[in-house]
mmCIF file of C-alpha atoms in Angstrom:
data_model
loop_
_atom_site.group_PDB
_atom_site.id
_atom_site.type_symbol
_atom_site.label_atom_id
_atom_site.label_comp_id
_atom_site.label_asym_id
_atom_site.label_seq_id
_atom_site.Cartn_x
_atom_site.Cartn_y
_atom_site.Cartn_z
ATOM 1 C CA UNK A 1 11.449 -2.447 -0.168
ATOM 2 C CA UNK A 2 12.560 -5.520 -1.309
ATOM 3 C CA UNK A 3 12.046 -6.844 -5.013
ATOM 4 C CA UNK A 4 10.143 -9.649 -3.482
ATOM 5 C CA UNK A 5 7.490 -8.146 -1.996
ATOM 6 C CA UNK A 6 6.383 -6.293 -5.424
ATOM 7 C CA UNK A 7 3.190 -6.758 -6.823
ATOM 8 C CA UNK A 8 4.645 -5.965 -10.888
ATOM 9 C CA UNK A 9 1.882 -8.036 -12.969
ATOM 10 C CA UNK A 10 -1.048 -6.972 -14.595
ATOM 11 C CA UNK A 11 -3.304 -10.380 -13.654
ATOM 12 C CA UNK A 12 -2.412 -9.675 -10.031
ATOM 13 C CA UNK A 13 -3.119 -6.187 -9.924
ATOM 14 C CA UNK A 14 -6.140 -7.142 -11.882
ATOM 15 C CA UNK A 15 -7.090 -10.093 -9.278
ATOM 16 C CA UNK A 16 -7.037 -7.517 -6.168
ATOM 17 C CA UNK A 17 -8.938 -5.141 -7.517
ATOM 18 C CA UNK A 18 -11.973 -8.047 -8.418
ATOM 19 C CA UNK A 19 -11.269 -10.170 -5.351
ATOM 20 C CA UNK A 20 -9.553 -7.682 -2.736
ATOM 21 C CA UNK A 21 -11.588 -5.608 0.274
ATOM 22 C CA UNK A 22 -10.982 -2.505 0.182
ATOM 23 C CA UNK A 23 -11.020 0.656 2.938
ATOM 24 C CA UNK A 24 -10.016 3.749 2.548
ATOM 25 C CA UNK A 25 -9.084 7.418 4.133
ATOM 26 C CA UNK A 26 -8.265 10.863 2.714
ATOM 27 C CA UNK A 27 -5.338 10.199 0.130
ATOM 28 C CA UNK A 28 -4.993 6.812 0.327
ATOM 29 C CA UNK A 29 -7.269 3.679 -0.588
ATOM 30 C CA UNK A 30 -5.853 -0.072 -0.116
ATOM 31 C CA UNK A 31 -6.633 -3.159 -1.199
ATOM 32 C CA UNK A 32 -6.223 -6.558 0.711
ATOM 33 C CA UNK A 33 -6.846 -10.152 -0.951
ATOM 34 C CA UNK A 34 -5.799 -13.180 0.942
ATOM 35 C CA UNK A 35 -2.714 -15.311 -0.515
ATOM 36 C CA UNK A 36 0.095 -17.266 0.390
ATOM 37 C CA UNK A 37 3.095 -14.727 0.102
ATOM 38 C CA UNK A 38 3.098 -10.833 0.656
ATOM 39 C CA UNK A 39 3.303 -8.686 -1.733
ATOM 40 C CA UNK A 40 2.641 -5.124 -2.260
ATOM 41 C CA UNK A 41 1.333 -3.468 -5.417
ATOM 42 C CA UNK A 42 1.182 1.081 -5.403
ATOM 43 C CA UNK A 43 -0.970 2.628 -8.003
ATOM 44 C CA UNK A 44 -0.655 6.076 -8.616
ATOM 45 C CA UNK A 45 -2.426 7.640 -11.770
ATOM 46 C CA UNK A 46 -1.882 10.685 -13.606
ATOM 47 C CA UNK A 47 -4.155 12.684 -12.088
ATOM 48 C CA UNK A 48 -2.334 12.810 -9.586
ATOM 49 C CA UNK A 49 0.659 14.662 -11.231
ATOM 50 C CA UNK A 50 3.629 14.564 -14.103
ATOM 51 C CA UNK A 51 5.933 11.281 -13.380
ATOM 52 C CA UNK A 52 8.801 12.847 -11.015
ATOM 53 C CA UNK A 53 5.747 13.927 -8.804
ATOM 54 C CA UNK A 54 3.658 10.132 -8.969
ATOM 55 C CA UNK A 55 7.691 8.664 -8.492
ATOM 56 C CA UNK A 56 7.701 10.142 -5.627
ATOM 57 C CA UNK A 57 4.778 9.017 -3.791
ATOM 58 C CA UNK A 58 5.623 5.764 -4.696
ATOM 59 C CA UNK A 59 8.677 5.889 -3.313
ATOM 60 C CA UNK A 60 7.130 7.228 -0.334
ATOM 61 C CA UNK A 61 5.136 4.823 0.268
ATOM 62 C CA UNK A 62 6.853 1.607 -0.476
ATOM 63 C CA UNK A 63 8.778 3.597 2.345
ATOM 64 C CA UNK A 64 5.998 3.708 4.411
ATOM 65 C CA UNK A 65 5.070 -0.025 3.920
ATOM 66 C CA UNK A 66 8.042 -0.853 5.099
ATOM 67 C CA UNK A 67 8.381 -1.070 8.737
ATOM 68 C CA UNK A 68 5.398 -3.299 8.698
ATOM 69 C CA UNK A 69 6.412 -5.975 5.864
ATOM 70 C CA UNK A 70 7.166 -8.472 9.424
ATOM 71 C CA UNK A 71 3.706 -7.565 10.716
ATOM 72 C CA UNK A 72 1.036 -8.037 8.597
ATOM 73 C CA UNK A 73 -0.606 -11.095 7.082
ATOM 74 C CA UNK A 74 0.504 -12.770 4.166
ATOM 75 C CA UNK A 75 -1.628 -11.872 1.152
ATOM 76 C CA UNK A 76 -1.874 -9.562 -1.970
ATOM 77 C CA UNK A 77 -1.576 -5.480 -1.061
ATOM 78 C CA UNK A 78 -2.344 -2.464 -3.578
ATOM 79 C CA UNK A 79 -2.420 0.689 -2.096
ATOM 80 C CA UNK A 80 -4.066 3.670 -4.467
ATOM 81 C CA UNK A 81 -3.089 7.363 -4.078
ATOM 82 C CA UNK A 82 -5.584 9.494 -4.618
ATOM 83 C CA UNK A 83 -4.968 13.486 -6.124
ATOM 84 C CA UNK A 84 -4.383 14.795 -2.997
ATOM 85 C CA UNK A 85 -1.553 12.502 -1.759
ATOM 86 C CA UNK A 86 0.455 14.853 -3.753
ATOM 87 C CA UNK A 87 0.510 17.606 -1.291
ATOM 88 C CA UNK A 88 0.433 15.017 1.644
ATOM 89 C CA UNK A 89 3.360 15.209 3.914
ATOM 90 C CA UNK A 90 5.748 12.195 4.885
ATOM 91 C CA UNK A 91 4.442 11.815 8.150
ATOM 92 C CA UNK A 92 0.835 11.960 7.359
ATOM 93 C CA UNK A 93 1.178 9.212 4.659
ATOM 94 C CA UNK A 94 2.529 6.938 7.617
ATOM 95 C CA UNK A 95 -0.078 7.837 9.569
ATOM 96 C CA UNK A 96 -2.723 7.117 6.614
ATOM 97 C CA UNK A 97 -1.028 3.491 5.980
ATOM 98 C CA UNK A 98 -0.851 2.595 9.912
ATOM 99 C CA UNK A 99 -4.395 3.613 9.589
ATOM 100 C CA UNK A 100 -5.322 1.203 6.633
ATOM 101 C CA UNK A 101 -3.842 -1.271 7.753
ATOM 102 C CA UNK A 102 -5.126 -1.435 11.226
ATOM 103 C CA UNK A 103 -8.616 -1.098 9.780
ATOM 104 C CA UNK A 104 -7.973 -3.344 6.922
ATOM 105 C CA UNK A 105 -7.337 -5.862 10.085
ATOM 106 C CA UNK A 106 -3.621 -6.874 8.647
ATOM 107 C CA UNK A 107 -1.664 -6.100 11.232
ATOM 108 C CA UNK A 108 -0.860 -9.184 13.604
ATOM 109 C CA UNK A 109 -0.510 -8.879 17.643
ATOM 110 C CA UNK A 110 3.091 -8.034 17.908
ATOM 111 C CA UNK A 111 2.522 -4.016 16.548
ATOM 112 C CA UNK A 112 -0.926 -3.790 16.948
ATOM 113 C CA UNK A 113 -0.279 -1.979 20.478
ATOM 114 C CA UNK A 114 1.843 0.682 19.182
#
């Protein structure tokens, strides 16, 4: 994913969390707050496991994100892994983040029939 579309600051991570909805499934929460550009913050905390294993959810799911950065509303984006994305397979994070996102209500007309 593009450099862009990261969420890197503290304030904005801090500003989602106060002001963003949030909904959430088995190993994944996210967090929506309306604004003008799209960008996309992952969270993923050390209980989830040692840094090579929390690198690699996040780079799973900025991969997962990523088919859907033309599809979904502008606005601010953290998505929170909870303990057992860890032994969550590819597939069933992309099913998780369709899933958030399609009940988050993000996703505009043009992939909502898929």
């Amino acid at each position: 994913m593009e450099r862009r579309y990261r969420l890197q600051k503290n304030k904005a991570f801090q500003y989602v969390y106060h002001r963003g909805r949030s909904v959430a499934c088995r190993d994944l929460v996210m967090l929506y707050a309306r604004g003008r550009s799209l960008q996309v913050g992952f969270s993923v905390s050390k209980k989830v496991g040692n840094a090579v294993t929390r690198n690699r959810i996040k780079r799973r799911l900025r991969e997962c994100f990523r088919p859907y950065l033309g599809d979904v509303k502008n606005g601010l984006y953290v998505v929170v892994a909870r303990p057992s994305a860890a032994e969550a397979t590819f597939q069933s994070l992309q099913k998780d983040m369709r899933y958030l996102l399609k009940k988050q209500g993000v996703l505009t007309e043009g992939n909502r029939a898929e």
